[in-house]
PDB file of C-alpha atoms and ligand atoms in Angstrom:
ATOM      1  CA  MET A 413       7.407 -26.093  15.647  1.00  0.00           C
ATOM      2  CA  ALA A 414       6.642 -22.673  14.145  1.00  0.00           C
ATOM      3  CA  MET A 415       3.248 -21.206  15.056  1.00  0.00           C
ATOM      4  CA  SER A 416       0.658 -21.132  12.277  1.00  0.00           C
ATOM      5  CA  LEU A 417      -0.467 -17.776  10.929  1.00  0.00           C
ATOM      6  CA  GLN A 418      -3.918 -18.330  12.410  1.00  0.00           C
ATOM      7  CA  ASP A 419      -2.363 -18.853  15.848  1.00  0.00           C
ATOM      8  CA  ARG A 420      -0.153 -15.770  15.480  1.00  0.00           C
ATOM      9  CA  PHE A 421      -3.019 -13.567  14.245  1.00  0.00           C
ATOM     10  CA  PRO A 422      -6.312 -15.027  15.484  1.00  0.00           C
ATOM     11  CA  GLY A 423      -8.431 -12.072  14.363  1.00  0.00           C
ATOM     12  CA  VAL A 424      -7.056 -12.014  10.817  1.00  0.00           C
ATOM     13  CA  HIS A 425      -8.339 -13.951   7.816  1.00  0.00           C
ATOM     14  CA  PHE A 426      -5.734 -15.437   5.478  1.00  0.00           C
ATOM     15  CA  TYR A 427      -7.333 -16.705   2.280  1.00  0.00           C
ATOM     16  CA  ASN A 428      -4.783 -19.520   2.115  1.00  0.00           C
ATOM     17  CA  PRO A 429      -2.327 -19.392   5.038  1.00  0.00           C
ATOM     18  CA  ALA A 430       0.005 -21.866   3.319  1.00  0.00           C
ATOM     19  CA  LEU A 431       0.488 -19.376   0.491  1.00  0.00           C
ATOM     20  CA  THR A 432       1.146 -16.247   2.571  1.00  0.00           C
ATOM     21  CA  GLU A 433       4.481 -15.223   4.123  1.00  0.00           C
ATOM     22  CA  VAL A 434       4.398 -13.082   7.247  1.00  0.00           C
ATOM     23  CA  GLN A 435       7.876 -12.340   8.552  1.00  0.00           C
ATOM     24  CA  ASP A 436       8.807 -11.643  12.172  1.00  0.00           C
ATOM     25  CA  ASP A 437       7.765  -8.446  13.954  1.00  0.00           C
ATOM     26  CA  VAL A 438       4.686  -7.766  11.827  1.00  0.00           C
ATOM     27  CA  GLU A 439       1.514  -6.325  13.353  1.00  0.00           C
ATOM     28  CA  ILE A 440      -1.887  -6.906  11.740  1.00  0.00           C
ATOM     29  CA  GLY A 441      -5.076  -5.469  13.254  1.00  0.00           C
ATOM     30  CA  GLU A 442      -8.260  -7.403  13.893  1.00  0.00           C
ATOM     31  CA  GLY A 443     -10.622  -7.984  11.020  1.00  0.00           C
ATOM     32  CA  SER A 444      -7.956  -7.689   8.328  1.00  0.00           C
ATOM     33  CA  ARG A 445      -7.913 -10.022   5.322  1.00  0.00           C
ATOM     34  CA  ILE A 446      -4.764 -11.062   3.487  1.00  0.00           C
ATOM     35  CA  GLY A 447      -4.653 -12.700   0.051  1.00  0.00           C
ATOM     36  CA  SER A 448      -2.493 -15.499  -1.251  1.00  0.00           C
ATOM     37  CA  MET A 449       1.098 -15.163  -2.552  1.00  0.00           C
ATOM     38  CA  THR A 450       1.461 -11.968  -0.538  1.00  0.00           C
ATOM     39  CA  ILE A 451       4.553 -11.232   1.578  1.00  0.00           C
ATOM     40  CA  LEU A 452       4.419  -9.006   4.654  1.00  0.00           C
ATOM     41  CA  HIS A 453       7.995  -8.034   5.456  1.00  0.00           C
ATOM     42  CA  GLU A 454       9.541  -7.616   8.894  1.00  0.00           C
ATOM     43  CA  GLY A 455       8.389  -4.452  10.629  1.00  0.00           C
ATOM     44  CA  ALA A 456       5.189  -3.915   8.621  1.00  0.00           C
ATOM     45  CA  ARG A 457       2.447  -2.249  10.689  1.00  0.00           C
ATOM     46  CA  ILE A 458      -1.041  -2.993   9.410  1.00  0.00           C
ATOM     47  CA  GLY A 459      -4.170  -1.561  11.012  1.00  0.00           C
ATOM     48  CA  ARG A 460      -7.614  -2.993  11.642  1.00  0.00           C
ATOM     49  CA  GLY A 461     -10.050  -3.993   8.943  1.00  0.00           C
ATOM     50  CA  VAL A 462      -7.413  -3.789   6.213  1.00  0.00           C
ATOM     51  CA  THR A 463      -7.778  -5.749   2.961  1.00  0.00           C
ATOM     52  CA  ILE A 464      -4.619  -6.768   1.095  1.00  0.00           C
ATOM     53  CA  GLY A 465      -5.102  -8.741  -2.113  1.00  0.00           C
ATOM     54  CA  SER A 466      -2.990 -11.493  -3.583  1.00  0.00           C
ATOM     55  CA  HIS A 467       0.534 -11.131  -5.032  1.00  0.00           C
ATOM     56  CA  CYS A 468       1.382  -8.054  -2.957  1.00  0.00           C
ATOM     57  CA  ASN A 469       4.802  -7.197  -1.579  1.00  0.00           C
ATOM     58  CA  ILE A 470       4.355  -5.153   1.590  1.00  0.00           C
ATOM     59  CA  CYS A 471       7.644  -3.898   3.033  1.00  0.00           C
ATOM     60  CA  HIS A 472       8.377  -2.277   6.407  1.00  0.00           C
ATOM     61  CA  CYS A 473       5.661   0.349   6.099  1.00  0.00           C
ATOM     62  CA  GLU A 474       2.660   1.706   7.978  1.00  0.00           C
ATOM     63  CA  ILE A 475      -0.895   0.976   6.812  1.00  0.00           C
ATOM     64  CA  GLY A 476      -3.849   2.571   8.608  1.00  0.00           C
ATOM     65  CA  ASP A 477      -7.254   1.156   9.508  1.00  0.00           C
ATOM     66  CA  GLU A 478      -9.735   0.202   6.776  1.00  0.00           C
ATOM     67  CA  VAL A 479      -7.198   0.541   3.969  1.00  0.00           C
ATOM     68  CA  SER A 480      -7.837  -1.573   0.862  1.00  0.00           C
ATOM     69  CA  ILE A 481      -4.906  -2.676  -1.312  1.00  0.00           C
ATOM     70  CA  GLN A 482      -5.783  -4.646  -4.437  1.00  0.00           C
ATOM     71  CA  THR A 483      -3.855  -7.435  -6.100  1.00  0.00           C
ATOM     72  CA  GLY A 484      -0.269  -7.076  -7.291  1.00  0.00           C
ATOM     73  CA  CYS A 485       0.892  -3.978  -5.394  1.00  0.00           C
ATOM     74  CA  HIS A 486       4.424  -3.199  -4.267  1.00  0.00           C
ATOM     75  CA  ILE A 487       4.478  -0.980  -1.178  1.00  0.00           C
ATOM     76  CA  THR A 488       8.027   0.022  -0.356  1.00  0.00           C
ATOM     77  CA  ARG A 489       9.774   0.462   2.947  1.00  0.00           C
ATOM     78  CA  GLY A 490       8.903   3.624   4.864  1.00  0.00           C
ATOM     79  CA  VAL A 491       5.633   4.399   3.096  1.00  0.00           C
ATOM     80  CA  VAL A 492       2.755   5.663   5.246  1.00  0.00           C
ATOM     81  CA  ILE A 493      -0.780   4.911   4.058  1.00  0.00           C
ATOM     82  CA  GLU A 494      -3.399   6.615   6.181  1.00  0.00           C
ATOM     83  CA  ALA A 495      -6.814   5.262   7.174  1.00  0.00           C
ATOM     84  CA  GLY A 496      -9.455   4.576   4.554  1.00  0.00           C
ATOM     85  CA  VAL A 497      -7.156   4.753   1.524  1.00  0.00           C
ATOM     86  CA  PHE A 498      -8.070   2.676  -1.541  1.00  0.00           C
ATOM     87  CA  ILE A 499      -5.218   1.385  -3.728  1.00  0.00           C
ATOM     88  CA  GLY A 500      -6.093  -0.221  -7.069  1.00  0.00           C
ATOM     89  CA  PRO A 501      -4.327  -3.248  -8.556  1.00  0.00           C
ATOM     90  CA  GLY A 502      -0.701  -3.096  -9.636  1.00  0.00           C
ATOM     91  CA  VAL A 503       0.269   0.107  -7.835  1.00  0.00           C
ATOM     92  CA  VAL A 504       3.965   0.668  -7.105  1.00  0.00           C
ATOM     93  CA  THR A 505       5.423   3.042  -4.527  1.00  0.00           C
ATOM     94  CA  LEU A 506       9.111   3.977  -4.662  1.00  0.00           C
ATOM     95  CA  ASN A 507      11.542   5.258  -2.072  1.00  0.00           C
ATOM     96  CA  ASP A 508      14.919   6.019  -3.610  1.00  0.00           C
ATOM     97  CA  LYS A 509      16.330   7.656  -6.699  1.00  0.00           C
ATOM     98  CA  LEU A 510      17.980   4.664  -8.345  1.00  0.00           C
ATOM     99  CA  LYS A 511      20.255   3.834  -5.447  1.00  0.00           C
ATOM    100  CA  SER A 512      21.648   7.324  -5.039  1.00  0.00           C
ATOM    101  CA  GLY A 513      20.891   9.926  -2.414  1.00  0.00           C
ATOM    102  CA  PRO A 514      18.827   9.528   0.712  1.00  0.00           C
ATOM    103  CA  MET A 515      15.662   7.487   0.827  1.00  0.00           C
ATOM    104  CA  SER A 516      12.433   9.470   0.856  1.00  0.00           C
ATOM    105  CA  TYR A 517       9.106   7.930   1.539  1.00  0.00           C
ATOM    106  CA  PRO A 518       5.703   8.559  -0.027  1.00  0.00           C
ATOM    107  CA  ARG A 519       2.739   9.296   2.216  1.00  0.00           C
ATOM    108  CA  ILE A 520      -0.858   8.735   1.101  1.00  0.00           C
ATOM    109  CA  GLY A 521      -3.400  10.788   3.030  1.00  0.00           C
ATOM    110  CA  GLU A 522      -6.666   9.635   4.534  1.00  0.00           C
ATOM    111  CA  LYS A 523      -9.296   8.314   2.123  1.00  0.00           C
ATOM    112  CA  ALA A 524      -7.204   9.068  -0.967  1.00  0.00           C
ATOM    113  CA  ARG A 525      -7.810   6.736  -3.940  1.00  0.00           C
ATOM    114  CA  ILE A 526      -4.984   5.515  -6.163  1.00  0.00           C
ATOM    115  CA  GLY A 527      -5.994   4.138  -9.573  1.00  0.00           C
ATOM    116  CA  GLY A 528      -4.684   0.794 -10.790  1.00  0.00           C
ATOM    117  CA  GLY A 529      -1.225   0.642 -12.355  1.00  0.00           C
ATOM    118  CA  SER A 530      -0.055   3.955 -10.914  1.00  0.00           C
ATOM    119  CA  THR A 531       3.448   4.672  -9.689  1.00  0.00           C
ATOM    120  CA  ILE A 532       4.092   6.982  -6.739  1.00  0.00           C
ATOM    121  CA  LEU A 533       7.623   8.393  -6.812  1.00  0.00           C
ATOM    122  CA  PRO A 534       9.916   8.771  -3.759  1.00  0.00           C
ATOM    123  CA  GLY A 535       8.821  11.320  -1.178  1.00  0.00           C
ATOM    124  CA  VAL A 536       5.550  12.224  -2.897  1.00  0.00           C
ATOM    125  CA  GLN A 537       2.762  13.262  -0.529  1.00  0.00           C
ATOM    126  CA  VAL A 538      -0.726  12.484  -1.784  1.00  0.00           C
ATOM    127  CA  GLY A 539      -3.198  14.644   0.128  1.00  0.00           C
ATOM    128  CA  PRO A 540      -6.270  13.344   1.940  1.00  0.00           C
ATOM    129  CA  GLY A 541      -9.209  12.635  -0.349  1.00  0.00           C
ATOM    130  CA  ALA A 542      -7.125  12.980  -3.529  1.00  0.00           C
ATOM    131  CA  LEU A 543      -7.785  10.778  -6.571  1.00  0.00           C
ATOM    132  CA  VAL A 544      -4.983   9.489  -8.795  1.00  0.00           C
ATOM    133  CA  GLY A 545      -6.226   8.249 -12.191  1.00  0.00           C
ATOM    134  CA  ALA A 546      -5.327   4.776 -13.392  1.00  0.00           C
ATOM    135  CA  GLY A 547      -1.844   4.446 -14.865  1.00  0.00           C
ATOM    136  CA  SER A 548      -0.546   7.752 -13.528  1.00  0.00           C
ATOM    137  CA  VAL A 549       3.073   8.474 -12.663  1.00  0.00           C
ATOM    138  CA  VAL A 550       2.909  10.773  -9.665  1.00  0.00           C
ATOM    139  CA  VAL A 551       6.102  12.808  -9.565  1.00  0.00           C
ATOM    140  CA  ARG A 552       5.093  15.626  -7.221  1.00  0.00           C
ATOM    141  CA  ASP A 553       2.804  16.211  -4.268  1.00  0.00           C
ATOM    142  CA  VAL A 554      -0.951  16.090  -4.809  1.00  0.00           C
ATOM    143  CA  ALA A 555      -3.133  18.581  -2.930  1.00  0.00           C
ATOM    144  CA  ALA A 556      -5.996  17.308  -0.786  1.00  0.00           C
ATOM    145  CA  ASN A 557      -9.214  16.425  -2.616  1.00  0.00           C
ATOM    146  CA  THR A 558      -7.611  16.936  -6.029  1.00  0.00           C
ATOM    147  CA  THR A 559      -7.700  14.609  -9.058  1.00  0.00           C
ATOM    148  CA  VAL A 560      -4.487  14.033 -10.994  1.00  0.00           C
ATOM    149  CA  LEU A 561      -3.978  12.025 -14.183  1.00  0.00           C
ATOM    150  CA  GLY A 562      -1.289  10.968 -16.615  1.00  0.00           C
ATOM    151  CA  ASN A 563       2.482  10.796 -16.886  1.00  0.00           C
ATOM    152  CA  PRO A 564       3.606  13.021 -15.298  1.00  0.00           C
ATOM    153  CA  ALA A 565       0.379  13.285 -13.314  1.00  0.00           C
ATOM    154  CA  ARG A 566      -1.229  16.712 -13.500  1.00  0.00           C
ATOM    155  CA  ALA A 567      -4.265  18.122 -11.769  1.00  0.00           C
ATOM    156  CA  VAL A 568      -7.503  18.035 -13.748  1.00  0.00           C
ATOM    157  CA  SER A 569      -9.017  21.486 -13.906  1.00  0.00           C
TER     158      SER A 569
HETATM  159  C1  COA B1403      -9.663   9.310 -13.171  1.00  0.00           C
HETATM  160  C2  COA B1403     -11.026   8.719 -13.424  1.00  0.00           C
HETATM  161  C3  COA B1403     -11.758   8.500 -12.081  1.00  0.00           C
HETATM  162  C4  COA B1403     -11.799   9.700 -14.297  1.00  0.00           C
HETATM  163  O1  COA B1403     -13.076   9.218 -14.537  1.00  0.00           O
HETATM  164  P1  COA B1403     -14.162  10.185 -15.246  1.00  0.00           P
HETATM  165  O2  COA B1403     -14.345  11.418 -14.413  1.00  0.00           O
HETATM  166  O3  COA B1403     -15.351   9.335 -15.545  1.00  0.00           O
HETATM  167  O4  COA B1403     -13.407  10.679 -16.538  1.00  0.00           O
HETATM  168  P2  COA B1403     -13.720  10.377 -18.076  1.00  0.00           P
HETATM  169  O5  COA B1403     -13.676   8.901 -18.338  1.00  0.00           O
HETATM  170  O6  COA B1403     -14.988  11.114 -18.425  1.00  0.00           O
HETATM  171  O7  COA B1403     -12.485  11.049 -18.805  1.00  0.00           O
HETATM  172  C5  COA B1403     -12.279  12.453 -18.772  1.00  0.00           C
HETATM  173  C6  COA B1403     -11.015  12.759 -19.550  1.00  0.00           C
HETATM  174  O8  COA B1403      -9.879  12.290 -18.786  1.00  0.00           O
HETATM  175  C7  COA B1403      -9.146  11.321 -19.540  1.00  0.00           C
HETATM  176  N1  COA B1403      -8.759  10.268 -18.574  1.00  0.00           N
HETATM  177  C8  COA B1403      -9.584   9.539 -17.801  1.00  0.00           C
HETATM  178  N2  COA B1403      -8.876   8.718 -17.017  1.00  0.00           N
HETATM  179  C9  COA B1403      -7.585   8.932 -17.317  1.00  0.00           C
HETATM  180  C10 COA B1403      -6.387   8.376 -16.826  1.00  0.00           C
HETATM  181  N3  COA B1403      -6.404   7.444 -15.859  1.00  0.00           N
HETATM  182  N4  COA B1403      -5.225   8.823 -17.330  1.00  0.00           N
HETATM  183  C11 COA B1403      -5.205   9.781 -18.309  1.00  0.00           C
HETATM  184  N5  COA B1403      -6.327  10.362 -18.789  1.00  0.00           N
HETATM  185  C12 COA B1403      -7.492   9.930 -18.305  1.00  0.00           C
HETATM  186  C13 COA B1403     -10.116  10.810 -20.594  1.00  0.00           C
HETATM  187  O9  COA B1403      -9.413  10.324 -21.721  1.00  0.00           O
HETATM  188  C14 COA B1403     -10.904  12.052 -20.889  1.00  0.00           C
HETATM  189  O10 COA B1403     -10.120  12.904 -21.730  1.00  0.00           O
HETATM  190  P3  COA B1403     -10.807  13.805 -22.868  1.00  0.00           P
HETATM  191  O11 COA B1403     -11.713  14.740 -22.115  1.00  0.00           O
HETATM  192  O12 COA B1403      -9.636  14.461 -23.509  1.00  0.00           O
HETATM  193  O13 COA B1403     -11.537  12.850 -23.721  1.00  0.00           O
HETATM  194  C15 COA B1403     -10.945   7.339 -14.118  1.00  0.00           C
HETATM  195  O14 COA B1403     -10.676   7.472 -15.513  1.00  0.00           O
HETATM  196  C16 COA B1403      -9.867   6.445 -13.527  1.00  0.00           C
HETATM  197  O15 COA B1403      -8.689   6.452 -13.895  1.00  0.00           O
HETATM  198  N6  COA B1403     -10.340   5.616 -12.539  1.00  0.00           N
HETATM  199  C17 COA B1403      -9.514   4.687 -11.830  1.00  0.00           C
HETATM  200  C18 COA B1403     -10.009   3.254 -12.063  1.00  0.00           C
HETATM  201  C19 COA B1403      -9.274   2.305 -11.194  1.00  0.00           C
HETATM  202  O16 COA B1403      -8.070   2.273 -11.153  1.00  0.00           O
HETATM  203  N7  COA B1403     -10.012   1.502 -10.432  1.00  0.00           N
HETATM  204  C20 COA B1403      -9.401   0.586  -9.487  1.00  0.00           C
HETATM  205  C21 COA B1403     -10.362  -0.478  -9.059  1.00  0.00           C
HETATM  206  S1  COA B1403     -10.451  -1.791 -10.252  1.00  0.00           S
END
Protein backbone atom coordinates (compact mmCIF):
# COMPACT_ATOMS: atom_id res chain seq x y z
CA MET A 1 0.00 0.00 0.00
CA ALA A 2 1.24 3.51 -0.82
CA MET A 3 2.55 5.52 2.15
CA SER A 4 0.36 8.39 3.32
CA LEU A 5 1.63 11.93 2.90
CA GLN A 6 1.92 12.28 6.66
CA ASP A 7 4.16 9.20 6.78
CA ARG A 8 6.29 10.45 3.88
CA PHE A 9 6.65 13.96 5.34
CA PRO A 10 6.15 13.78 9.11
CA GLY A 11 7.20 17.38 9.76
CA VAL A 12 4.87 18.87 7.14
CA HIS A 13 1.26 19.93 7.60
CA PHE A 14 -1.15 19.12 4.78
CA TYR A 15 -4.47 20.89 5.27
CA ASN A 16 -6.29 17.94 3.70
CA PRO A 17 -3.87 15.17 2.65
CA ALA A 18 -6.56 13.46 0.57
CA LEU A 19 -6.77 16.56 -1.62
CA THR A 20 -3.04 17.12 -2.21
CA GLU A 21 -0.88 15.35 -4.81
CA VAL A 22 2.82 14.98 -4.07
CA GLN A 23 4.63 13.10 -6.82
CA ASP A 24 7.78 11.01 -6.40
CA ASP A 25 11.17 12.57 -5.63
CA VAL A 26 9.81 15.69 -3.93
CA GLU A 27 11.56 17.22 -0.91
CA ILE A 28 9.65 19.34 1.60
CA GLY A 29 11.38 20.88 4.63
CA GLU A 30 10.14 20.68 8.19
CA GLY A 31 7.45 23.07 9.30
CA SER A 32 6.04 23.62 5.82
CA ARG A 33 2.28 23.82 5.21
CA ILE A 34 0.60 22.75 1.99
CA GLY A 35 -2.97 23.63 0.98
CA SER A 36 -5.61 21.54 -0.70
CA MET A 37 -5.92 20.87 -4.47
CA THR A 38 -2.22 21.65 -4.83
CA ILE A 39 0.12 19.47 -6.92
CA LEU A 40 3.84 19.20 -6.18
CA HIS A 41 5.46 17.73 -9.28
CA GLU A 42 8.35 15.28 -9.40
CA GLY A 43 11.67 16.90 -8.54
CA ALA A 44 10.28 19.91 -6.65
CA ARG A 45 12.62 21.06 -3.86
CA ILE A 46 10.82 22.93 -1.09
CA GLY A 47 12.62 24.38 1.92
CA ARG A 48 11.70 24.64 5.58
CA GLY A 49 8.83 26.69 6.93
CA VAL A 50 7.32 27.21 3.48
CA THR A 51 3.61 27.98 3.04
CA ILE A 52 1.92 26.95 -0.21
CA GLY A 53 -1.78 27.74 -0.52
CA SER A 54 -4.52 25.80 -2.23
CA HIS A 55 -4.92 25.27 -6.00
CA CYS A 56 -1.21 25.71 -6.75
CA ASN A 57 0.73 23.89 -9.44
CA ILE A 58 4.35 23.60 -8.34
CA CYS A 59 6.60 22.07 -11.01
CA HIS A 60 10.20 20.83 -10.75
CA CYS A 61 11.52 24.01 -9.17
CA GLU A 62 13.48 25.19 -6.15
CA ILE A 63 11.77 27.03 -3.28
CA GLY A 64 13.84 28.39 -0.39
CA ASP A 65 13.12 28.49 3.33
CA GLU A 66 10.26 30.60 4.70
CA VAL A 67 8.78 31.31 1.27
CA SER A 68 5.04 32.02 1.17
CA ILE A 69 3.04 31.22 -1.98
CA GLN A 70 -0.64 32.14 -1.91
CA THR A 71 -3.56 30.38 -3.53
CA GLY A 72 -3.77 29.66 -7.25
CA CYS A 73 -0.14 30.08 -8.35
CA HIS A 74 1.58 28.31 -11.22
CA ILE A 75 5.32 27.94 -10.64
CA THR A 76 6.98 26.49 -13.71
CA ARG A 77 9.81 24.04 -14.07
CA GLY A 78 13.28 25.42 -13.38
CA VAL A 79 12.23 28.48 -11.39
CA VAL A 80 14.32 29.38 -8.35
CA ILE A 81 12.58 31.21 -5.50
CA GLU A 82 14.99 32.30 -2.81
CA ALA A 83 14.39 32.39 0.95
CA GLY A 84 11.77 34.69 2.43
CA VAL A 85 10.00 35.53 -0.84
CA PHE A 86 6.28 36.37 -0.69
CA ILE A 87 4.13 35.48 -3.72
CA GLY A 88 0.56 36.78 -3.84
CA PRO A 89 -2.42 34.82 -5.18
CA GLY A 90 -2.69 33.89 -8.84
CA VAL A 91 0.92 34.52 -9.83
CA VAL A 92 2.22 32.76 -12.95
CA THR A 93 5.86 32.15 -13.85
CA LEU A 94 6.81 31.15 -17.40
CA ASN A 95 9.80 29.37 -18.86
CA ASP A 96 9.60 29.22 -22.64
CA LYS A 97 8.71 31.47 -25.52
CA LEU A 98 5.63 29.69 -26.84
CA LYS A 99 7.34 26.39 -27.48
CA SER A 100 10.22 27.83 -29.47
CA GLY A 101 13.81 28.37 -28.46
CA PRO A 102 15.53 27.22 -25.31
CA MET A 103 13.85 27.25 -21.94
CA SER A 104 14.91 30.04 -19.60
CA TYR A 105 13.96 30.15 -16.00
CA PRO A 106 12.93 33.05 -13.78
CA ARG A 107 14.71 33.59 -10.48
CA ILE A 108 13.15 35.53 -7.60
CA GLY A 109 15.68 36.93 -5.14
CA GLU A 110 15.59 36.79 -1.37
CA LYS A 111 12.68 38.53 0.35
CA ALA A 112 11.24 39.89 -2.91
CA ARG A 113 7.45 40.36 -2.93
CA ILE A 114 5.32 39.55 -5.97
CA GLY A 115 1.84 41.10 -6.06
CA GLY A 116 -1.22 38.99 -6.81
CA GLY A 117 -2.06 38.22 -10.43
CA SER A 118 1.39 39.03 -11.77
CA THR A 119 3.14 37.18 -14.56
CA ILE A 120 6.91 36.69 -14.58
CA LEU A 121 8.22 36.04 -18.09
CA PRO A 122 10.88 33.44 -19.01
CA GLY A 123 14.37 34.13 -17.70
CA VAL A 124 13.44 37.25 -15.74
CA GLN A 125 15.54 37.83 -12.62
CA VAL A 126 13.74 39.66 -9.84
CA GLY A 127 16.34 41.11 -7.48
CA PRO A 128 16.39 40.59 -3.72
CA GLY A 129 13.96 42.82 -1.84
CA ALA A 130 12.17 43.96 -5.01
CA LEU A 131 8.41 44.58 -5.05
CA VAL A 132 6.23 43.74 -8.05
CA GLY A 133 2.83 45.48 -7.96
CA ALA A 134 -0.35 43.46 -8.31
CA GLY A 135 -1.25 42.51 -11.87
CA SER A 136 2.14 43.32 -13.36
CA VAL A 137 3.65 41.63 -16.40
CA VAL A 138 7.36 41.47 -15.68
CA VAL A 139 9.19 41.30 -18.99
CA ARG A 140 12.71 42.26 -17.93
CA ASP A 141 14.96 41.97 -14.90
CA VAL A 142 14.09 43.94 -11.78
CA ALA A 143 16.93 45.50 -9.77
CA ALA A 144 17.25 44.71 -6.07
CA ASN A 145 15.00 46.68 -3.72
CA THR A 146 13.11 48.28 -6.61
CA THR A 147 9.33 48.55 -7.11
CA VAL A 148 7.90 47.83 -10.55
CA LEU A 149 4.30 48.13 -11.72
CA GLY A 150 2.13 47.62 -14.76
CA ASN A 151 2.22 45.93 -18.15
CA PRO A 152 5.01 45.96 -19.10
CA ALA A 153 6.26 46.45 -15.55
CA ARG A 154 8.35 49.58 -15.11
CA ALA A 155 10.24 50.90 -12.12
CA VAL A 156 8.43 53.50 -10.02
CA SER A 157 10.57 56.59 -9.66
C1 LIG B 1 2.51 48.35 -5.60
C2 LIG B 1 1.78 48.73 -4.34
C3 LIG B 1 2.50 48.13 -3.11
C4 LIG B 1 1.76 50.25 -4.26
O1 LIG B 1 1.12 50.66 -3.10
P1 LIG B 1 1.18 52.22 -2.68
O2 LIG B 1 2.61 52.64 -2.51
O3 LIG B 1 0.24 52.38 -1.52
O4 LIG B 1 0.69 52.96 -3.98
P2 LIG B 1 -0.65 53.81 -4.23
O5 LIG B 1 -1.86 52.96 -3.98
O6 LIG B 1 -0.51 55.09 -3.44
O7 LIG B 1 -0.56 54.12 -5.78
C5 LIG B 1 0.47 54.94 -6.32
C6 LIG B 1 0.26 55.01 -7.82
O8 LIG B 1 0.60 53.73 -8.40
C7 LIG B 1 -0.53 53.19 -9.08
N1 LIG B 1 -0.54 51.74 -8.77
C8 LIG B 1 -0.59 51.18 -7.54
N2 LIG B 1 -0.54 49.85 -7.64
C9 LIG B 1 -0.46 49.58 -8.96
C10 LIG B 1 -0.38 48.37 -9.67
N3 LIG B 1 -0.35 47.18 -9.03
N4 LIG B 1 -0.30 48.42 -11.01
C11 LIG B 1 -0.32 49.63 -11.67
N5 LIG B 1 -0.37 50.81 -11.02
C12 LIG B 1 -0.46 50.78 -9.69
C13 LIG B 1 -1.74 53.92 -8.51
O9 LIG B 1 -2.80 53.93 -9.44
C14 LIG B 1 -1.17 55.28 -8.26
O10 LIG B 1 -1.08 55.98 -9.50
P3 LIG B 1 -1.33 57.56 -9.58
O11 LIG B 1 -0.24 58.16 -8.73
O12 LIG B 1 -1.20 57.84 -11.04
O13 LIG B 1 -2.68 57.76 -9.02
C15 LIG B 1 0.33 48.18 -4.32
O14 LIG B 1 -0.54 48.97 -5.14
C16 LIG B 1 0.24 46.75 -4.80
O15 LIG B 1 0.11 46.42 -5.99
N6 LIG B 1 0.31 45.83 -3.78
C17 LIG B 1 0.25 44.42 -3.98
C18 LIG B 1 -0.97 43.83 -3.26
C19 LIG B 1 -0.94 42.35 -3.32
O16 LIG B 1 -0.80 41.75 -4.36
N7 LIG B 1 -1.04 41.71 -2.16
C20 LIG B 1 -0.95 40.26 -2.08
C21 LIG B 1 -1.49 39.74 -0.79
S1 LIG B 1 -3.26 39.61 -0.83
